[in-house]
Amino acid sequence: MKIKYWIYVTVIASTIIFIILKGAPASDQVLMTNIFVQMNSVYFYSLRFLYISSLVMLPTLTFYLFLKEFVYKNVSKESLPNIAA
């Protein structure tokens, strides 16, 4: 049960990161990038890693939640072929 909540938290967090980094105007993005470059480069690369991972995680987790909610619930065990038999 706790894993389900962590998945939701990850989706929400990656969405927020994606909106912050992608939704800003171009001038703000350049400004933010300059600030991050002048700051510690490790921080900048960790933020870049978060951004790239959010780009990967967001569609993947959305697809997983879609499958779990709509596809797996509608497939009954009787309709699946019995592999053990």
Tab-separated table of C-alpha atoms in Angstrom:
chain	number	residue	atom	x	y	z
A	1	MET	CA	0.000	0.000	0.000
A	2	LYS	CA	2.872	2.371	0.782
A	3	ILE	CA	4.418	1.775	-2.661
A	4	LYS	CA	1.269	3.134	-4.303
A	5	TYR	CA	1.574	6.402	-2.388
A	6	TRP	CA	5.278	6.693	-3.250
A	7	ILE	CA	4.401	6.299	-6.930
A	8	TYR	CA	1.847	9.110	-6.667
A	9	VAL	CA	4.357	11.316	-4.808
A	10	THR	CA	6.992	10.653	-7.484
A	11	VAL	CA	4.558	11.510	-10.275
A	12	ILE	CA	3.509	14.752	-8.581
A	13	ALA	CA	7.099	15.757	-7.780
A	14	SER	CA	8.354	15.040	-11.302
A	15	THR	CA	5.391	16.962	-12.732
A	16	ILE	CA	6.230	19.983	-10.563
A	17	ILE	CA	9.907	19.844	-11.596
A	18	PHE	CA	8.882	19.505	-15.242
A	19	ILE	CA	6.505	22.495	-15.042
A	20	ILE	CA	9.078	24.660	-13.241
A	21	LEU	CA	11.876	23.917	-15.715
A	22	LYS	CA	9.804	23.788	-18.915
A	23	GLY	CA	7.061	26.295	-18.160
A	24	ALA	CA	9.356	29.225	-17.491
A	25	PRO	CA	9.908	31.731	-20.310
A	26	ALA	CA	13.104	31.383	-22.336
A	27	SER	CA	14.780	34.393	-20.714
A	28	ASP	CA	14.082	32.964	-17.247
A	29	GLN	CA	15.458	29.598	-18.329
A	30	VAL	CA	18.698	31.248	-19.496
A	31	LEU	CA	18.861	33.228	-16.253
A	32	MET	CA	18.275	30.116	-14.152
A	33	THR	CA	20.899	28.194	-16.125
A	34	ASN	CA	23.453	30.981	-15.625
A	35	ILE	CA	22.740	31.042	-11.895
A	36	PHE	CA	23.122	27.255	-11.680
A	37	VAL	CA	26.392	27.329	-13.648
A	38	GLN	CA	27.811	30.034	-11.380
A	39	MET	CA	26.742	27.996	-8.352
A	40	ASN	CA	28.115	24.591	-7.535
A	41	SER	CA	28.265	22.517	-10.721
A	42	VAL	CA	27.304	19.381	-8.782
A	43	TYR	CA	24.029	21.054	-7.859
A	44	PHE	CA	23.437	21.973	-11.498
A	45	TYR	CA	24.086	18.435	-12.708
A	46	SER	CA	21.896	16.935	-9.998
A	47	LEU	CA	19.090	19.277	-11.070
A	48	ARG	CA	19.675	18.296	-14.686
A	49	PHE	CA	19.535	14.642	-13.655
A	50	LEU	CA	16.241	15.301	-11.849
A	51	TYR	CA	14.860	16.994	-14.950
A	52	ILE	CA	15.891	14.185	-17.301
A	53	SER	CA	14.661	11.524	-14.889
A	54	SER	CA	11.338	13.353	-14.591
A	55	LEU	CA	11.037	13.314	-18.386
A	56	VAL	CA	11.514	9.542	-18.296
A	57	MET	CA	9.550	8.822	-15.123
A	58	LEU	CA	6.470	10.890	-15.885
A	59	PRO	CA	5.257	8.992	-18.995
A	60	THR	CA	6.384	5.649	-17.569
A	61	LEU	CA	4.576	6.051	-14.263
A	62	THR	CA	1.506	7.504	-15.956
A	63	PHE	CA	1.387	4.503	-18.291
A	64	TYR	CA	1.891	2.125	-15.343
A	65	LEU	CA	-0.895	3.750	-13.325
A	66	PHE	CA	-3.169	3.677	-16.387
A	67	LEU	CA	-2.488	-0.037	-16.865
A	68	LYS	CA	-2.977	-0.767	-13.181
A	69	GLU	CA	-6.214	1.168	-12.827
A	70	PHE	CA	-8.008	0.343	-16.087
A	71	VAL	CA	-6.491	-2.713	-17.735
A	72	TYR	CA	-5.529	-5.025	-14.863
A	73	LYS	CA	-8.766	-4.466	-12.944
A	74	ASN	CA	-10.956	-5.306	-15.958
A	75	VAL	CA	-9.131	-8.560	-16.731
A	76	SER	CA	-10.487	-11.338	-14.582
A	77	LYS	CA	-8.453	-14.410	-13.699
A	78	GLU	CA	-10.980	-16.665	-15.436
A	79	SER	CA	-10.464	-14.935	-18.779
A	80	LEU	CA	-6.708	-15.502	-18.692
A	81	PRO	CA	-5.402	-18.815	-20.051
A	82	ASN	CA	-4.290	-21.230	-17.345
A	83	ILE	CA	-0.562	-21.630	-17.928
A	84	ALA	CA	-0.052	-24.214	-15.167
A	85	ALA	CA	-2.582	-26.657	-16.641
